[in-house]
Short mmCIF file of N, CA and C and ligand atoms in Angstrom, two decimals:
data_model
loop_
_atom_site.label_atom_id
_atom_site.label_comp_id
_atom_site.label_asym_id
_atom_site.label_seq_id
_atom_site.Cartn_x
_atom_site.Cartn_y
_atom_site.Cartn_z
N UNK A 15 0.84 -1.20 0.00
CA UNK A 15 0.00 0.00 0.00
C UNK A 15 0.88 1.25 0.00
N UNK A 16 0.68 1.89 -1.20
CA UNK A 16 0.97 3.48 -0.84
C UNK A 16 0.67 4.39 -0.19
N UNK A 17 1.34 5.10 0.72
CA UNK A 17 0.75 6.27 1.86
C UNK A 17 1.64 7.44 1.27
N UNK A 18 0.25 8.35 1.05
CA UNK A 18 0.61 9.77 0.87
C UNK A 18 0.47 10.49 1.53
N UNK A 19 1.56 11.90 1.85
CA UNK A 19 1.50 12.38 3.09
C UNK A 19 1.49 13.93 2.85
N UNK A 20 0.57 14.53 2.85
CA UNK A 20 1.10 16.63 2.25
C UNK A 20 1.92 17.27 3.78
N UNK A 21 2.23 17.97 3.25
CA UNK A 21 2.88 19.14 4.29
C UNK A 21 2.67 20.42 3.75
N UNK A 22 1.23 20.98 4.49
CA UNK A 22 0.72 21.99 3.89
C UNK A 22 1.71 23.22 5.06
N UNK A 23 1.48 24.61 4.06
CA UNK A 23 2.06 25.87 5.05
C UNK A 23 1.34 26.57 4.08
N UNK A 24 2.04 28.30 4.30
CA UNK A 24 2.04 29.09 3.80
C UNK A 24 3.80 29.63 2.86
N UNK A 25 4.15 28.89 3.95
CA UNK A 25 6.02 28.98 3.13
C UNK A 25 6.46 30.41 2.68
N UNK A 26 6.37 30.98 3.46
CA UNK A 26 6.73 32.45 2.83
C UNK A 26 7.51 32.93 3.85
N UNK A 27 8.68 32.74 3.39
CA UNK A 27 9.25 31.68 2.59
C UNK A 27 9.37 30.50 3.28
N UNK A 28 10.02 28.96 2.87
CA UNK A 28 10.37 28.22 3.55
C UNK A 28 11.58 28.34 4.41
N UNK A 29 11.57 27.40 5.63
CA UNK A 29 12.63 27.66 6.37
C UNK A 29 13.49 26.57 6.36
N UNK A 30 14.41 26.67 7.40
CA UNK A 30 15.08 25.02 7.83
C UNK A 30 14.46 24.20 8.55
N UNK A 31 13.46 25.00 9.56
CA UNK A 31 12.59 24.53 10.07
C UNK A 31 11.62 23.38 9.16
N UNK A 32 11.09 24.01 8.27
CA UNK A 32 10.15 23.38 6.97
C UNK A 32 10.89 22.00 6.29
N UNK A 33 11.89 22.49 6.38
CA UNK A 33 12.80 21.63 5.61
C UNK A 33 13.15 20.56 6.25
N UNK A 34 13.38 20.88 7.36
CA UNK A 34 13.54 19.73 8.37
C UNK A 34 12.59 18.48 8.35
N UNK A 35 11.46 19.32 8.64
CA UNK A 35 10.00 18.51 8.62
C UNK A 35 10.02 17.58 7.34
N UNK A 36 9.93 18.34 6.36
CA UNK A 36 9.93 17.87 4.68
C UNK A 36 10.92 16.18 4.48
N UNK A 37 12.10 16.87 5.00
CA UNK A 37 13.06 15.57 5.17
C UNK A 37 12.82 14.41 5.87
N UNK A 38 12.45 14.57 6.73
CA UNK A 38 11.78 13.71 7.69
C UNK A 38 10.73 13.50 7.02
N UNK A 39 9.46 13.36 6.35
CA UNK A 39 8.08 13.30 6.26
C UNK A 39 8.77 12.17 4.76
N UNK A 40 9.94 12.90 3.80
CA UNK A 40 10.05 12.22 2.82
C UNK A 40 10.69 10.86 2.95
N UNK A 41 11.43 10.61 4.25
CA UNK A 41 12.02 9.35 4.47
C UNK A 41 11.19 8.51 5.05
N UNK A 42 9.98 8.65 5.67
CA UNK A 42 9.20 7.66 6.17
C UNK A 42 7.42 7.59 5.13
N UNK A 43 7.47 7.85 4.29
CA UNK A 43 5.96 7.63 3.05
C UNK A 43 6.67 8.00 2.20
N UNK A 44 5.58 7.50 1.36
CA UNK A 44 6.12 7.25 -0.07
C UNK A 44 6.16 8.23 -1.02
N UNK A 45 5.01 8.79 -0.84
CA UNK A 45 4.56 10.23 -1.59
C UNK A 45 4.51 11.16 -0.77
N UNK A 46 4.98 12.52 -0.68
CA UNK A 46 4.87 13.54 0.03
C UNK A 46 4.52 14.96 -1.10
N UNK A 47 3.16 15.13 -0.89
CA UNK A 47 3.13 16.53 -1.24
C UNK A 47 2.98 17.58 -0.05
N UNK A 48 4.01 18.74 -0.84
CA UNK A 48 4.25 19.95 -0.25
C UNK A 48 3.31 21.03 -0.68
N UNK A 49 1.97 21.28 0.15
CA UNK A 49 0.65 22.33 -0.37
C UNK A 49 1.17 23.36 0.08
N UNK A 50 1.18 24.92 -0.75
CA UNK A 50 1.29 26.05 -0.76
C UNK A 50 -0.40 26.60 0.06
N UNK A 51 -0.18 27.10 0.43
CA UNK A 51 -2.19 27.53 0.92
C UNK A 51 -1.86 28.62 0.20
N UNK A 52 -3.00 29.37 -1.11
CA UNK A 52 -3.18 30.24 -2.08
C UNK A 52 -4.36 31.17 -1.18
N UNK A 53 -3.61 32.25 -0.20
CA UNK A 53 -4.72 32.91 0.57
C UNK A 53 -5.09 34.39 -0.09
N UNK A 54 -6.22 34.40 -0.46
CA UNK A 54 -6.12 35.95 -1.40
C UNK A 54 -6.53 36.85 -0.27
N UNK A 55 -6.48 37.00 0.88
CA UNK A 55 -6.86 37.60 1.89
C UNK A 55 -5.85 38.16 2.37
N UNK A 56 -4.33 37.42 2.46
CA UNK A 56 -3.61 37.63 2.72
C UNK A 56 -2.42 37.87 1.66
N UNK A 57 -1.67 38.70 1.24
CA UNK A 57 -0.92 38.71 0.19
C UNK A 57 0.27 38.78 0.87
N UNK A 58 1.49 37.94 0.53
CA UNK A 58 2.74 37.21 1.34
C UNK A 58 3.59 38.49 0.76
N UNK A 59 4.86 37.95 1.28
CA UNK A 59 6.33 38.81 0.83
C UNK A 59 6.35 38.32 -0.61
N UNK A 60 6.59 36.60 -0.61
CA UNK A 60 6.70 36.27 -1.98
C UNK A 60 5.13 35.58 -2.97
N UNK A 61 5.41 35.60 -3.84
CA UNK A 61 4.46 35.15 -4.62
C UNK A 61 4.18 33.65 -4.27
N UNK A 62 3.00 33.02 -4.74
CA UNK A 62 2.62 31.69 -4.98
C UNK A 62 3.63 30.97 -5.14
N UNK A 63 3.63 31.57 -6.78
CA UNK A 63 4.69 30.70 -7.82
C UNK A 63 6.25 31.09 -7.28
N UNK A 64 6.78 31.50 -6.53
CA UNK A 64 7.36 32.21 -6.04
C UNK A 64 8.29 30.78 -5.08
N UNK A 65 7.11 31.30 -3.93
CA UNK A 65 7.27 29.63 -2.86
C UNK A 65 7.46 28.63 -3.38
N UNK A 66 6.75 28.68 -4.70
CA UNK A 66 6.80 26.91 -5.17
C UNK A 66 7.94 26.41 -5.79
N UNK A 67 8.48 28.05 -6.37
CA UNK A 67 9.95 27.73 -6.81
C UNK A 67 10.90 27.53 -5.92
N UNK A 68 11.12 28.10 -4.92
CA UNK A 68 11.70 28.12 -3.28
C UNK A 68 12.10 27.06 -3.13
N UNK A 69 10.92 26.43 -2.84
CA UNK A 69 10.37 24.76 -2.54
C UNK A 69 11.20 23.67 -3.37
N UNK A 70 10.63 23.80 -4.44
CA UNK A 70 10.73 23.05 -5.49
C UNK A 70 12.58 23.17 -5.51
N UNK A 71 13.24 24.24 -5.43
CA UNK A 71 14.57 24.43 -5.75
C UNK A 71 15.32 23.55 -4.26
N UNK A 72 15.05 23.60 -3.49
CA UNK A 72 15.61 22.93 -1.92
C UNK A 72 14.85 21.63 -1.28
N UNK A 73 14.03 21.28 -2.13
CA UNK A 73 13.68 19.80 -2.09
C UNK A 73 14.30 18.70 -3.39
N UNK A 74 14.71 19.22 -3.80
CA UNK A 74 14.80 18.71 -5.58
C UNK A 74 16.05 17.29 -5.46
N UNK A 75 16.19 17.10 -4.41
CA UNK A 75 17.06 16.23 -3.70
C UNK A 75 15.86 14.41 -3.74
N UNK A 76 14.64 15.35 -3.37
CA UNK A 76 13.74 14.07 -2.85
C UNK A 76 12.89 13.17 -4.56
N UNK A 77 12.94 12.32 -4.67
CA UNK A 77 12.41 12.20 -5.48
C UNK A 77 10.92 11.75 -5.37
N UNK A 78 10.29 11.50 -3.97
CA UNK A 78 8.93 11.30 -3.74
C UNK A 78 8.39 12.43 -3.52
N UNK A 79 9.20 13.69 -3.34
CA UNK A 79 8.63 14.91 -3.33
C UNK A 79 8.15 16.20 -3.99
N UNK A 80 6.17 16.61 -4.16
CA UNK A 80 6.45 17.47 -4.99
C UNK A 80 5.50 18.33 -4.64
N UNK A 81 5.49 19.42 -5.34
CA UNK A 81 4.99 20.84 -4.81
C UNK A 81 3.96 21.21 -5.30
N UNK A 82 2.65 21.43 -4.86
CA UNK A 82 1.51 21.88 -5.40
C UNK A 82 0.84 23.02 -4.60
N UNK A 83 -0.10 23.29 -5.10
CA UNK A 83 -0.89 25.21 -4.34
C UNK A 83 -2.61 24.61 -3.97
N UNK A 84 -3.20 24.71 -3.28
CA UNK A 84 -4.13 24.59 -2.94
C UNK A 84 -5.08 25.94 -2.36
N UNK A 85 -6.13 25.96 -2.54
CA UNK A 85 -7.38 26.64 -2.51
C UNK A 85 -8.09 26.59 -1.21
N UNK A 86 -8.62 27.01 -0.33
CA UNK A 86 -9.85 26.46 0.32
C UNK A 86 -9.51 25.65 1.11
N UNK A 87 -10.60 24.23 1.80
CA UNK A 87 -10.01 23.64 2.51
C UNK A 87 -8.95 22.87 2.62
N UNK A 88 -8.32 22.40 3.03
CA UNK A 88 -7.13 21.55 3.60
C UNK A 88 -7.51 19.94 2.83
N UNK A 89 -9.08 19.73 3.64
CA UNK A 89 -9.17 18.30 3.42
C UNK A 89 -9.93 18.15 2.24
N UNK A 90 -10.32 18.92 1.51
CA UNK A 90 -10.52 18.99 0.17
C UNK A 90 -9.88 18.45 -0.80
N UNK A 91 -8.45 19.44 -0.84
CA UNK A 91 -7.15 19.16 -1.62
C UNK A 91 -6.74 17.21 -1.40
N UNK A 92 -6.88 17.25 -0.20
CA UNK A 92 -6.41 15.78 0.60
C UNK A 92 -7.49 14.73 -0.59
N UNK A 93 -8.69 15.01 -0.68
CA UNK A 93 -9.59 14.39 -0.96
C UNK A 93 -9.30 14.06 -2.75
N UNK A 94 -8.89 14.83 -3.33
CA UNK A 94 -8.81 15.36 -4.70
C UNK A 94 -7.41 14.65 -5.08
N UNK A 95 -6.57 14.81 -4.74
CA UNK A 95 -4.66 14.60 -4.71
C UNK A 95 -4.75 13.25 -4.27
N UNK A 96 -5.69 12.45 -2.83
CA UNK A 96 -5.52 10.54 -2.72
C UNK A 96 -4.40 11.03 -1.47
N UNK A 97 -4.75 11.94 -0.79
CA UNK A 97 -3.37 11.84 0.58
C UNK A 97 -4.53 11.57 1.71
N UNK A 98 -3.57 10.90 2.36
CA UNK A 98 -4.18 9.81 3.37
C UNK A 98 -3.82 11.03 4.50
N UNK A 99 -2.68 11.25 5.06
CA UNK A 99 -2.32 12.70 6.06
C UNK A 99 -1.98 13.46 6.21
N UNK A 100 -2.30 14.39 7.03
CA UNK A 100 -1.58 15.19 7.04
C UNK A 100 -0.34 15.32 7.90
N UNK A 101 0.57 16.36 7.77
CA UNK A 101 1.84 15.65 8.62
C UNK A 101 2.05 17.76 9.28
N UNK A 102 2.32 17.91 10.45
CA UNK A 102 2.50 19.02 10.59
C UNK A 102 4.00 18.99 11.93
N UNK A 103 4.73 20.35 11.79
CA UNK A 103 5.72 20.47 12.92
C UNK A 103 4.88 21.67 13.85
N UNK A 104 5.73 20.81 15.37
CA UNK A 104 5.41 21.29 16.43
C UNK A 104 6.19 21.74 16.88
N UNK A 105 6.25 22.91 16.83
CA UNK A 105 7.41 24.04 17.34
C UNK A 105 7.83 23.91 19.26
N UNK A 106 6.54 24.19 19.69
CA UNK A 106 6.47 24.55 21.32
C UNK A 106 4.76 24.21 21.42
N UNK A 107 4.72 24.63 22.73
CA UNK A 107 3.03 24.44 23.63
C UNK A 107 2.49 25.49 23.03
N UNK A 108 2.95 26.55 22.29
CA UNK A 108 2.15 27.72 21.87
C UNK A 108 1.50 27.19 20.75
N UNK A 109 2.33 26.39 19.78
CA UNK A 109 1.79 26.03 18.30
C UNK A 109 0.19 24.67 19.20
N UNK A 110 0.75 24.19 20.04
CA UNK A 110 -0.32 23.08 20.07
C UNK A 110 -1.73 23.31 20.28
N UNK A 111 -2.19 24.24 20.83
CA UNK A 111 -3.52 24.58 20.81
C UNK A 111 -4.28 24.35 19.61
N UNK A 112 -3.82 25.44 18.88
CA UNK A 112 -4.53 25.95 17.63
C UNK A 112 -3.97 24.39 16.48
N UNK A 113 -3.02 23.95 16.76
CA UNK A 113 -2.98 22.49 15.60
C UNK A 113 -3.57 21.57 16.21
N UNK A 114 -4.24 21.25 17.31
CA UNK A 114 -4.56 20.18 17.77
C UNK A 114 -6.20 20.55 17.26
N UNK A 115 -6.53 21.47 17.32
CA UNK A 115 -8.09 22.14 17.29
C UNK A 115 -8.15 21.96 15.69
N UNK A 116 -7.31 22.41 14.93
CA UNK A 116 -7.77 21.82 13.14
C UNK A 116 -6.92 20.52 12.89
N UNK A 117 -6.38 19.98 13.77
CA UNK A 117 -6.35 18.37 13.61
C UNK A 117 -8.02 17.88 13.61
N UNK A 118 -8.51 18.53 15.15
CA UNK A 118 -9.86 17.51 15.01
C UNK A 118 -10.64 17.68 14.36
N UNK A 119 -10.88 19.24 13.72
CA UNK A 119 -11.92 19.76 12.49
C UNK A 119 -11.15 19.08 11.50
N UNK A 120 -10.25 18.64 10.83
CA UNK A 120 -9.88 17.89 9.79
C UNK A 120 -10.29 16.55 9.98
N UNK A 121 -10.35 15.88 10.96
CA UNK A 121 -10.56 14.57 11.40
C UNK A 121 -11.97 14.65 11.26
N UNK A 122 -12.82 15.85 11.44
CA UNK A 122 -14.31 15.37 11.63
C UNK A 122 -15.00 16.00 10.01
N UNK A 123 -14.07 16.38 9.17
CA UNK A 123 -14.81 17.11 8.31
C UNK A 123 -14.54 16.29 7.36
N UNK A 124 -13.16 15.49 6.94
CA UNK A 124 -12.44 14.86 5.83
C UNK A 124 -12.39 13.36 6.53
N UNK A 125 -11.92 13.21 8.06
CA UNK A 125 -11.55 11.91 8.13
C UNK A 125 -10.00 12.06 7.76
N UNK A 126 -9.54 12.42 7.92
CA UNK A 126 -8.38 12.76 7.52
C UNK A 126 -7.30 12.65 8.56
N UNK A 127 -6.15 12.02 9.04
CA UNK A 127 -5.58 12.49 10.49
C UNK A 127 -4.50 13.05 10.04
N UNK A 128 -3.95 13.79 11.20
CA UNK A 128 -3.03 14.87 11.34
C UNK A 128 -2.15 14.37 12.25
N UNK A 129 -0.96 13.56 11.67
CA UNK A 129 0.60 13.44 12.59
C UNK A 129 1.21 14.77 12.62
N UNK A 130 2.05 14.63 14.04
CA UNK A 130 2.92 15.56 14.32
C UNK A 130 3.83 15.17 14.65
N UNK A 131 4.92 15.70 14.11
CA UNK A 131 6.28 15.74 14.23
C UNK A 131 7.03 16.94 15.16
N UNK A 132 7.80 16.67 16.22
CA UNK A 132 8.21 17.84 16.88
C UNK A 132 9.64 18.38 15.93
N UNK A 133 9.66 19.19 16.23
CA UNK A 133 10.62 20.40 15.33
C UNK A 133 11.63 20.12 16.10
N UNK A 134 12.76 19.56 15.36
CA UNK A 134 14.41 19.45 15.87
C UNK A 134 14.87 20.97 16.39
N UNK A 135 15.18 20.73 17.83
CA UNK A 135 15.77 21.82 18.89
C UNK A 135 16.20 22.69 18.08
N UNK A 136 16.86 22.57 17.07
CA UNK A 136 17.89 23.93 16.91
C UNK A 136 16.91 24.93 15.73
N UNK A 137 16.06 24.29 15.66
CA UNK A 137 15.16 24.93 14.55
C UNK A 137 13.61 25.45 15.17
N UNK A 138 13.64 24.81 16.64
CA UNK A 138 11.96 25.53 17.34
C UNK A 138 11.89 26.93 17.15
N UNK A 139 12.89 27.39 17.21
CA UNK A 139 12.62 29.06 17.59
C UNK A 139 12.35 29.79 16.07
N UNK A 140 12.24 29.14 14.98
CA UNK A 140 12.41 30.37 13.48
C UNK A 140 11.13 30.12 13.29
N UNK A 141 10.91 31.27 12.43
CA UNK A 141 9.45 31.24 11.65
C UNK A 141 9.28 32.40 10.56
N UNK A 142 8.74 31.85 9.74
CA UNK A 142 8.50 32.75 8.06
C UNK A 142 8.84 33.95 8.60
N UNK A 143 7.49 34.40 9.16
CA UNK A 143 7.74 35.72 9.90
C UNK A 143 8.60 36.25 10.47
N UNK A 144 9.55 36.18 11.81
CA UNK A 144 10.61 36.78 12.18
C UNK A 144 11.78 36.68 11.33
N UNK A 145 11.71 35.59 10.71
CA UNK A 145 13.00 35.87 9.36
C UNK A 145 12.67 36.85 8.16
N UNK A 146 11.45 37.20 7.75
CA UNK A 146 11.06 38.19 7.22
C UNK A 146 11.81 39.35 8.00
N UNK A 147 11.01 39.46 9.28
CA UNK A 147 11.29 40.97 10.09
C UNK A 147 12.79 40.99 9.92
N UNK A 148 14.32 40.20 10.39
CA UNK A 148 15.18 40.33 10.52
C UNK A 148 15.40 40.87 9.13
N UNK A 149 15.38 39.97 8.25
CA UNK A 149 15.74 40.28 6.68
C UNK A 149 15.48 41.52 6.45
N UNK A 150 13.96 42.01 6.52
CA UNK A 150 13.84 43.37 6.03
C UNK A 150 14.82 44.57 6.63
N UNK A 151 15.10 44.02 7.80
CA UNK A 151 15.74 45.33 8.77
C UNK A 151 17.40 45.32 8.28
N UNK A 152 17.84 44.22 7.03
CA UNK A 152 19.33 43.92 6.97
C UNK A 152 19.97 42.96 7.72
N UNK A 153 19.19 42.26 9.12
CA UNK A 153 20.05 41.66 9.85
C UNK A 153 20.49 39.88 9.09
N UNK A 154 21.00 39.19 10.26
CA UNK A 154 21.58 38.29 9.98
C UNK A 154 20.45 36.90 9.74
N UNK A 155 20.83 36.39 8.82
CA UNK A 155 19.43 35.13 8.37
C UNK A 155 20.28 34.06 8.04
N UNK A 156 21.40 34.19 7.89
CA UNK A 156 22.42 32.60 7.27
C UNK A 156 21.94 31.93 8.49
N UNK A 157 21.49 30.34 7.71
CA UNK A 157 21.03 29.41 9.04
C UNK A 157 19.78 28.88 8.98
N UNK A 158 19.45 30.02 8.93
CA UNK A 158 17.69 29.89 9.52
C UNK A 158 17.13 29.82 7.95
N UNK A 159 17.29 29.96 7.08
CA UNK A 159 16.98 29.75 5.99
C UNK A 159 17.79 28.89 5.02
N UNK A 160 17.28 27.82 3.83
CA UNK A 160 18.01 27.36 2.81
C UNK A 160 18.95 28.29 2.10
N UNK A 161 20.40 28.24 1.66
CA UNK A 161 21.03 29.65 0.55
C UNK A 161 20.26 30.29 -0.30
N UNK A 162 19.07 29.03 -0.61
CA UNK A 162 18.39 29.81 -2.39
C UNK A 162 17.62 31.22 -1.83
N UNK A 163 17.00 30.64 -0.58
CA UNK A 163 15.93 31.29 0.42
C UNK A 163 16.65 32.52 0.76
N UNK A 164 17.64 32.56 1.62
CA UNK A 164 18.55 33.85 1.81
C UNK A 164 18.59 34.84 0.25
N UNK A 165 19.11 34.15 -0.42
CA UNK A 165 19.43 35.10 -1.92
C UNK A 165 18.36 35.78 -2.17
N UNK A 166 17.20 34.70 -2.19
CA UNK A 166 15.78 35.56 -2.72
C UNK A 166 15.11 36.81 -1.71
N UNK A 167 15.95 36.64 0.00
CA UNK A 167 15.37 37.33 0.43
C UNK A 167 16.17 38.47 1.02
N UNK A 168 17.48 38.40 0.05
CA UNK A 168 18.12 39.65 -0.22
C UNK A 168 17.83 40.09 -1.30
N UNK A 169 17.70 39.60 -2.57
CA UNK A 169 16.76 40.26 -3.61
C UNK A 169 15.69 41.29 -3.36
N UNK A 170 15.04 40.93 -2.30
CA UNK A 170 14.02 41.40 -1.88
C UNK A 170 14.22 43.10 -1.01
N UNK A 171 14.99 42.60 -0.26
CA UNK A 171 15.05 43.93 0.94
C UNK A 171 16.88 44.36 0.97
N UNK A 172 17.76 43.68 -0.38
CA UNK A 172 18.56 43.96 -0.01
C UNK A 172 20.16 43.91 1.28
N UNK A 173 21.05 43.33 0.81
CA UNK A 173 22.12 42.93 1.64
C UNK A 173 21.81 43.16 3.11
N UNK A 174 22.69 42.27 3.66
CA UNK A 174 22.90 42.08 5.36
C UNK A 174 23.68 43.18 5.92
N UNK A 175 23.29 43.90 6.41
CA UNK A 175 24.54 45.00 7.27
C UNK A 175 25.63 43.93 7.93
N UNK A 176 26.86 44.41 8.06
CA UNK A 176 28.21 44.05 8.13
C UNK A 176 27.71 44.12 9.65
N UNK A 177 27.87 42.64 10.18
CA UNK A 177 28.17 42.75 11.95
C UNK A 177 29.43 42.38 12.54
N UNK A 178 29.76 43.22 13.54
CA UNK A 178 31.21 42.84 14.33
C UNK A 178 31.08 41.95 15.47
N UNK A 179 32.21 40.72 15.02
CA UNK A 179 32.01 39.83 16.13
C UNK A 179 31.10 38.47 15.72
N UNK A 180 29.93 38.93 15.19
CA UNK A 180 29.07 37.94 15.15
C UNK A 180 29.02 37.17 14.18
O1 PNS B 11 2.15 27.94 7.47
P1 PNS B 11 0.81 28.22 8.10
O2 PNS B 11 0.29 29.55 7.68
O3 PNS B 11 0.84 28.05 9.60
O4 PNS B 11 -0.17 27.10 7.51
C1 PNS B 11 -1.52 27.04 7.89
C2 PNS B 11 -2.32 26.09 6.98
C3 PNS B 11 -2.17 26.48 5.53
C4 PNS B 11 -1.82 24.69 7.17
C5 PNS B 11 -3.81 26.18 7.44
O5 PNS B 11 -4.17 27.53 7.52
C6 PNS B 11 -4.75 25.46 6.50
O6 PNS B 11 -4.80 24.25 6.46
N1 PNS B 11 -5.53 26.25 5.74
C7 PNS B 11 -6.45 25.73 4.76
C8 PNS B 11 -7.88 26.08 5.09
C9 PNS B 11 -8.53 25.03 5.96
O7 PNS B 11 -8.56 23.86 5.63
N2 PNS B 11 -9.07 25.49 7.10
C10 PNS B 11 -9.73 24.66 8.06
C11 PNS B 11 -8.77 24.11 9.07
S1 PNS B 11 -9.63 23.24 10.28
#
């Protein structure tokens, strides 16, 4: 039996964090899609097609792995694509509330379950967002992001100010 597994976000951009997860999710199932959520409510730093290139450029290692954009619900896409779960990272006790609460609305709407994976120590603390904020301000992002990811998000806001020491 084949088990397919998505790893939905918003990825804007992806992290090491993401990546982490991704790696992990691709060594244990067979199929892993990576869902973009397409929120027109919300308009990101980077584009759609943007992330997917991101993605697509720092997974390209996996060969069960591939990148698609989704609409609307979660367990929809799941329903449409033949993925059996969902697979999400658990940062800290802050993320668990709110993922445990659309674990069970996914479970009661699709049937669908939601594994979690805890987020390797050295990667709990990043997120799209504060690597955005650092980036925009010039600061330091080597690390916390893939190289392609850094480049694109000096493209964006422009080189790292020169730090002493650090
Ligand atoms: O990277 P993010 O922004 O934390 O990812 C959140 C995401 C995309 C996984 C979540 O918002 C989602 O699944 N959205 C799709 C809409 C949906 O299915 N909502 C009902 C959840 S119970």
């Amino acid at each position: 039996m084949t088990v397919a597994a998505v790893v939905p976000g918003s990825f804007d951009p992806i992290t090491m964090g993401h990546l982490d997860i991704i790696d992990r999710v691709a060594a244990r199932f067979d199929r892993v899609v990576v869902a973009v959520l397409e929120n027109p409510r919300k308009e990101g730093l980077f584009t759609v097609e943007e992330r997917i290139g991101l993605i697509e450029a720092v997974t390209g290692g996996h060969d069960n792995v591939e990148v698609d954009r989704f609409q609307g619900l979660l367990v929809d896409f799941c329903a449409t694509r033949g993925i059996d779960v969902i697979v999400k990272g658990l940062r800290a006790v802050s993320d668990f509330e709110y993922e445990v609460q659309m674990a069970q609305m996914n479970q009661r709407m699709g049937g669908v379950e939601t594994l979690f994976l805890s987020t390797s120590p050295e990667h709990s603390f990043l997120s799209s967002s504060l690597i955005k904020e650092i980036a925009r301000w010039e600061g330091p992002v080597t690390g916390t992001v893939p190289p392609a990811v850094e480049a694109a998000l000096r493209a964006k806001y422009g080189p790292a100010r020169e730090t002493s020491g650090a």
